[in-house]
Amino acid sequence: MNNDIERVLYSEEMLGKRMDELAKDLTEDYKDKRPIIISVLSGAVLFTVDMIERLDIMAQIDFIDVSSYFGGLGSTGKVKLIHDLKTDVKDRHVLIMEDIVDTGHTLKYLMDLLADRGAKSIKVCSLLNKPEGREVDVDPDYVGFTVPKEFLVGYGLDYKGFYRNLPYVGILKPSVYQND
Ligand code: PRP
Ligand code: MN
Ligand code: MG
């Protein structure tokens, strides 16, 4: 698996340090808000788990499963809701946790959905942000790292469902996908 990685962009240590900083900001901002933290399956699971244990706040956690890449290299632009939340977000502060915001289609879909359901506030914390990939006008409020336009895997990010369990974020070697 490690042989398929061209270069490590963010090591486990770098991710941990940045999460400490993000958690400080979130703890401050959400101290008295009792938010629902919404983790976007599957990519955001590792980030969510490592973040919530760093947050010194009262918060509920819920999960929503949406997909638009279906394991492939590019966004289909169509976001499919695969599994919905358990919680009613009406009049609640919600914090969306994402692994990456690229075209923005996924985030736009989620923000519209939560706004429709009457959330009191909607903010987004994304480990990675790829502004050069943007096709719709959305932006995360809290960002771990701004990333270049490369195909990244690891720490939740997948290619065909694989590589999510790498402890770091790296660039996938083009030879892995060029014949697909
Ligand atoms: C990926 C990633 C984000 C989204 C970002 O999810 O985890 O949720 O795409 O891309 P966008 O800004 O272009 O919409 P994916 O659809 O691959 O599902 P997954 O999380 O299950 O891998
Ligand atoms: Mn995702
Ligand atoms: Mg994916």
mmCIF file of C-alpha atoms and ligand atoms in Angstrom:
data_model
loop_
_atom_site.group_PDB
_atom_site.id
_atom_site.type_symbol
_atom_site.label_atom_id
_atom_site.label_comp_id
_atom_site.label_asym_id
_atom_site.label_seq_id
_atom_site.Cartn_x
_atom_site.Cartn_y
_atom_site.Cartn_z
ATOM 1 C CA MET A 1 0.000 0.000 0.000
ATOM 2 C CA ASN A 2 2.800 2.456 0.933
ATOM 3 C CA ASN A 3 4.479 1.660 -2.417
ATOM 4 C CA ASP A 4 1.584 3.310 -4.216
ATOM 5 C CA ILE A 5 2.295 6.671 -2.603
ATOM 6 C CA GLU A 6 4.344 9.203 -4.543
ATOM 7 C CA ARG A 7 4.952 11.518 -1.598
ATOM 8 C CA VAL A 8 3.673 11.983 1.932
ATOM 9 C CA LEU A 9 2.114 15.443 2.253
ATOM 10 C CA TYR A 10 0.991 15.398 5.885
ATOM 11 C CA SER A 11 2.543 12.941 8.289
ATOM 12 C CA GLU A 12 0.728 11.533 11.284
ATOM 13 C CA GLU A 13 2.617 13.996 13.463
ATOM 14 C CA MET A 14 1.700 17.010 11.320
ATOM 15 C CA LEU A 15 -1.949 15.953 11.305
ATOM 16 C CA GLY A 16 -1.939 15.596 15.075
ATOM 17 C CA LYS A 17 -0.389 19.011 15.657
ATOM 18 C CA ARG A 18 -2.826 20.747 13.334
ATOM 19 C CA MET A 19 -5.765 18.973 14.977
ATOM 20 C CA ASP A 20 -4.622 20.220 18.381
ATOM 21 C CA GLU A 21 -4.824 23.779 17.022
ATOM 22 C CA LEU A 22 -8.199 23.288 15.344
ATOM 23 C CA ALA A 23 -9.603 21.708 18.484
ATOM 24 C CA LYS A 24 -8.578 24.741 20.514
ATOM 25 C CA ASP A 25 -10.515 27.049 18.177
ATOM 26 C CA LEU A 26 -13.569 24.782 18.079
ATOM 27 C CA THR A 27 -13.612 24.339 21.847
ATOM 28 C CA GLU A 28 -13.594 28.102 22.234
ATOM 29 C CA ASP A 29 -16.293 28.719 19.612
ATOM 30 C CA TYR A 30 -18.654 25.905 20.666
ATOM 31 C CA LYS A 31 -18.241 26.042 24.452
ATOM 32 C CA ASP A 32 -21.848 26.853 25.253
ATOM 33 C CA LYS A 33 -23.573 25.804 22.028
ATOM 34 C CA ARG A 34 -24.138 22.063 22.553
ATOM 35 C CA PRO A 35 -23.692 21.400 18.830
ATOM 36 C CA ILE A 36 -24.466 18.339 16.773
ATOM 37 C CA ILE A 37 -21.245 17.304 15.102
ATOM 38 C CA ILE A 38 -22.043 15.723 11.759
ATOM 39 C CA SER A 39 -19.420 13.427 10.336
ATOM 40 C CA VAL A 40 -19.657 12.806 6.605
ATOM 41 C CA LEU A 41 -19.131 9.115 5.864
ATOM 42 C CA SER A 42 -16.917 7.578 4.893
ATOM 43 C CA GLY A 43 -13.999 9.938 4.346
ATOM 44 C CA ALA A 44 -14.365 12.060 7.464
ATOM 45 C CA VAL A 45 -14.495 9.233 9.982
ATOM 46 C CA LEU A 46 -10.826 9.144 10.972
ATOM 47 C CA PHE A 47 -10.645 12.934 11.255
ATOM 48 C CA THR A 48 -13.883 13.076 13.255
ATOM 49 C CA VAL A 49 -12.787 10.450 15.746
ATOM 50 C CA ASP A 50 -9.413 12.106 16.297
ATOM 51 C CA MET A 51 -11.010 15.553 16.624
ATOM 52 C CA ILE A 52 -13.890 14.851 18.993
ATOM 53 C CA GLU A 53 -11.637 13.423 21.654
ATOM 54 C CA ARG A 54 -9.757 16.734 21.582
ATOM 55 C CA LEU A 55 -12.898 18.857 22.079
ATOM 56 C CA ASP A 56 -13.687 19.913 25.604
ATOM 57 C CA ILE A 57 -17.367 20.639 24.939
ATOM 58 C CA MET A 58 -20.807 19.098 25.303
ATOM 59 C CA ALA A 59 -21.641 17.807 21.837
ATOM 60 C CA GLN A 60 -23.674 15.131 20.133
ATOM 61 C CA ILE A 61 -22.248 13.160 17.224
ATOM 62 C CA ASP A 62 -24.180 11.973 14.213
ATOM 63 C CA PHE A 63 -23.273 10.535 10.829
ATOM 64 C CA ILE A 64 -24.531 11.052 7.325
ATOM 65 C CA ASP A 65 -23.395 9.052 4.331
ATOM 66 C CA VAL A 66 -23.225 10.879 1.023
ATOM 67 C CA SER A 67 -21.154 10.041 -2.010
ATOM 68 C CA SER A 68 -20.387 11.568 -5.366
ATOM 69 C CA TYR A 69 -17.077 10.026 -6.381
ATOM 70 C CA PHE A 70 -18.127 6.410 -5.941
ATOM 71 C CA GLY A 71 -14.487 5.453 -5.510
ATOM 72 C CA GLY A 72 -13.312 7.141 -8.694
ATOM 73 C CA LEU A 73 -10.951 9.961 -9.564
ATOM 74 C CA GLY A 74 -13.396 12.775 -10.192
ATOM 75 C CA SER A 75 -16.632 14.082 -8.758
ATOM 76 C CA THR A 76 -19.715 13.027 -10.678
ATOM 77 C CA GLY A 77 -21.219 16.334 -9.544
ATOM 78 C CA LYS A 78 -24.270 14.402 -8.368
ATOM 79 C CA VAL A 79 -24.446 13.842 -4.647
ATOM 80 C CA LYS A 80 -26.284 10.776 -3.461
ATOM 81 C CA LEU A 81 -27.685 10.437 0.041
ATOM 82 C CA ILE A 82 -26.887 6.913 1.123
ATOM 83 C CA HIS A 83 -27.675 7.064 4.825
ATOM 84 C CA ASP A 84 -29.422 9.851 6.697
ATOM 85 C CA LEU A 85 -28.896 11.358 10.154
ATOM 86 C CA LYS A 86 -30.598 10.010 13.269
ATOM 87 C CA THR A 87 -30.913 13.425 14.845
ATOM 88 C CA ASP A 88 -33.313 16.285 14.229
ATOM 89 C CA VAL A 89 -31.199 19.350 13.499
ATOM 90 C CA LYS A 90 -34.043 21.861 13.825
ATOM 91 C CA ASP A 91 -32.933 24.871 15.919
ATOM 92 C CA ARG A 92 -29.580 23.246 16.603
ATOM 93 C CA HIS A 93 -26.052 24.432 15.965
ATOM 94 C CA VAL A 94 -24.448 21.982 13.574
ATOM 95 C CA LEU A 95 -20.803 21.487 12.762
ATOM 96 C CA ILE A 96 -20.060 19.451 9.645
ATOM 97 C CA MET A 97 -16.816 17.477 9.696
ATOM 98 C CA GLU A 98 -15.294 16.705 6.297
ATOM 99 C CA ASP A 99 -12.029 15.188 5.154
ATOM 100 C CA ILE A 100 -11.790 17.378 2.034
ATOM 101 C CA VAL A 101 -13.674 20.067 0.159
ATOM 102 C CA ASP A 102 -12.802 19.894 -3.545
ATOM 103 C CA THR A 103 -15.489 20.792 -6.135
ATOM 104 C CA GLY A 104 -17.766 21.760 -3.225
ATOM 105 C CA HIS A 105 -20.751 19.773 -4.522
ATOM 106 C CA THR A 106 -20.903 17.540 -1.441
ATOM 107 C CA LEU A 107 -20.736 20.446 0.966
ATOM 108 C CA LYS A 108 -23.301 22.492 -0.945
ATOM 109 C CA TYR A 109 -25.700 19.547 -0.889
ATOM 110 C CA LEU A 110 -25.239 19.083 2.867
ATOM 111 C CA MET A 111 -25.551 22.752 3.734
ATOM 112 C CA ASP A 112 -28.764 23.085 1.719
ATOM 113 C CA LEU A 113 -30.187 19.967 3.351
ATOM 114 C CA LEU A 114 -29.408 21.146 6.888
ATOM 115 C CA ALA A 115 -30.675 24.662 6.190
ATOM 116 C CA ASP A 116 -33.923 23.185 4.821
ATOM 117 C CA ARG A 117 -34.318 21.245 8.036
ATOM 118 C CA GLY A 118 -34.023 24.400 10.110
ATOM 119 C CA ALA A 119 -30.564 24.218 11.644
ATOM 120 C CA LYS A 120 -29.813 27.286 13.761
ATOM 121 C CA SER A 121 -26.251 27.609 12.472
ATOM 122 C CA ILE A 122 -24.171 25.563 10.050
ATOM 123 C CA LYS A 123 -20.401 25.603 10.076
ATOM 124 C CA VAL A 124 -17.875 23.359 8.439
ATOM 125 C CA CYS A 125 -14.567 21.981 9.611
ATOM 126 C CA SER A 126 -12.576 20.275 6.875
ATOM 127 C CA LEU A 127 -9.175 18.713 7.348
ATOM 128 C CA LEU A 128 -8.241 19.573 3.772
ATOM 129 C CA ASN A 129 -9.356 22.310 1.410
ATOM 130 C CA LYS A 130 -8.629 22.309 -2.324
ATOM 131 C CA PRO A 131 -9.774 25.766 -3.510
ATOM 132 C CA GLU A 132 -8.471 25.190 -7.057
ATOM 133 C CA GLY A 133 -10.985 22.391 -7.492
ATOM 134 C CA ARG A 134 -14.017 24.483 -6.661
ATOM 135 C CA GLU A 135 -17.076 24.360 -8.953
ATOM 136 C CA VAL A 136 -19.649 25.799 -6.544
ATOM 137 C CA ASP A 137 -19.356 28.675 -4.126
ATOM 138 C CA VAL A 138 -18.893 27.116 -0.681
ATOM 139 C CA ASP A 139 -16.047 27.337 1.789
ATOM 140 C CA PRO A 140 -15.210 25.554 5.021
ATOM 141 C CA ASP A 141 -15.019 27.754 8.152
ATOM 142 C CA TYR A 142 -12.206 25.765 9.760
ATOM 143 C CA VAL A 143 -9.462 24.247 7.607
ATOM 144 C CA GLY A 144 -6.568 22.008 8.539
ATOM 145 C CA PHE A 145 -4.495 22.394 5.373
ATOM 146 C CA THR A 146 -4.940 24.006 1.971
ATOM 147 C CA VAL A 147 -3.886 21.407 -0.573
ATOM 148 C CA PRO A 148 -2.643 21.406 -4.177
ATOM 149 C CA LYS A 149 -4.590 19.932 -7.086
ATOM 150 C CA GLU A 150 -3.308 16.383 -6.718
ATOM 151 C CA PHE A 151 -5.119 13.132 -6.126
ATOM 152 C CA LEU A 152 -4.724 12.558 -2.406
ATOM 153 C CA VAL A 153 -5.349 9.431 -0.375
ATOM 154 C CA GLY A 154 -4.964 8.343 3.219
ATOM 155 C CA TYR A 155 -6.361 9.273 6.590
ATOM 156 C CA GLY A 156 -9.907 8.701 5.302
ATOM 157 C CA LEU A 157 -9.420 9.623 1.666
ATOM 158 C CA ASP A 158 -9.815 6.755 -0.758
ATOM 159 C CA TYR A 159 -9.252 5.528 -4.256
ATOM 160 C CA LYS A 160 -11.792 2.803 -5.069
ATOM 161 C CA GLY A 161 -12.415 2.454 -1.342
ATOM 162 C CA PHE A 162 -8.774 1.670 -0.538
ATOM 163 C CA TYR A 163 -6.004 3.634 1.220
ATOM 164 C CA ARG A 164 -8.346 5.143 3.837
ATOM 165 C CA ASN A 165 -6.412 3.396 6.586
ATOM 166 C CA LEU A 166 -3.064 5.049 5.845
ATOM 167 C CA PRO A 167 -2.121 7.095 8.929
ATOM 168 C CA TYR A 168 -0.939 10.002 6.732
ATOM 169 C CA VAL A 169 -2.177 11.961 3.694
ATOM 170 C CA GLY A 170 -0.191 11.386 0.526
ATOM 171 C CA ILE A 171 -0.245 11.814 -3.237
ATOM 172 C CA LEU A 172 -1.265 8.657 -5.094
ATOM 173 C CA LYS A 173 1.149 7.581 -7.852
ATOM 174 C CA PRO A 174 -0.483 8.200 -11.239
ATOM 175 C CA SER A 175 0.672 4.711 -12.329
ATOM 176 C CA VAL A 176 -1.873 3.282 -9.886
ATOM 177 C CA TYR A 177 -4.829 4.782 -11.722
ATOM 178 C CA GLN A 178 -3.663 5.666 -15.218
ATOM 179 C CA ASN A 179 -4.905 2.448 -16.830
ATOM 180 C CA ASP A 180 -8.286 2.495 -15.066
HETATM 181 C C1 PRP B 1 -15.264 12.743 -1.027
HETATM 182 C C2 PRP B 1 -14.756 13.456 0.215
HETATM 183 C C3 PRP B 1 -15.752 14.564 0.422
HETATM 184 C C4 PRP B 1 -16.131 14.926 -0.994
HETATM 185 C C5 PRP B 1 -15.375 16.146 -1.426
HETATM 186 O O1 PRP B 1 -16.319 11.870 -0.689
HETATM 187 O O2 PRP B 1 -14.759 12.563 1.312
HETATM 188 O O3 PRP B 1 -16.892 14.119 1.113
HETATM 189 O O4 PRP B 1 -15.775 13.806 -1.811
HETATM 190 O O5 PRP B 1 -15.474 16.347 -2.815
HETATM 191 P P1 PRP B 1 -16.324 17.512 -3.491
HETATM 192 O O6 PRP B 1 -15.997 18.780 -2.800
HETATM 193 O O7 PRP B 1 -15.796 17.477 -4.921
HETATM 194 O O8 PRP B 1 -17.778 17.156 -3.419
HETATM 195 P P2 PRP B 1 -16.750 10.657 -1.637
HETATM 196 O O9 PRP B 1 -17.871 11.074 -2.514
HETATM 197 O O10 PRP B 1 -15.536 10.108 -2.301
HETATM 198 O O11 PRP B 1 -17.338 9.584 -0.611
HETATM 199 P P3 PRP B 1 -16.496 8.910 0.584
HETATM 200 O O12 PRP B 1 -16.327 9.935 1.649
HETATM 201 O O13 PRP B 1 -17.352 7.787 1.028
HETATM 202 O O14 PRP B 1 -15.178 8.453 0.011
HETATM 203 MN MN MN B 2 -16.772 12.005 1.600
HETATM 204 MG MG MG B 3 -14.266 8.871 -1.719
#
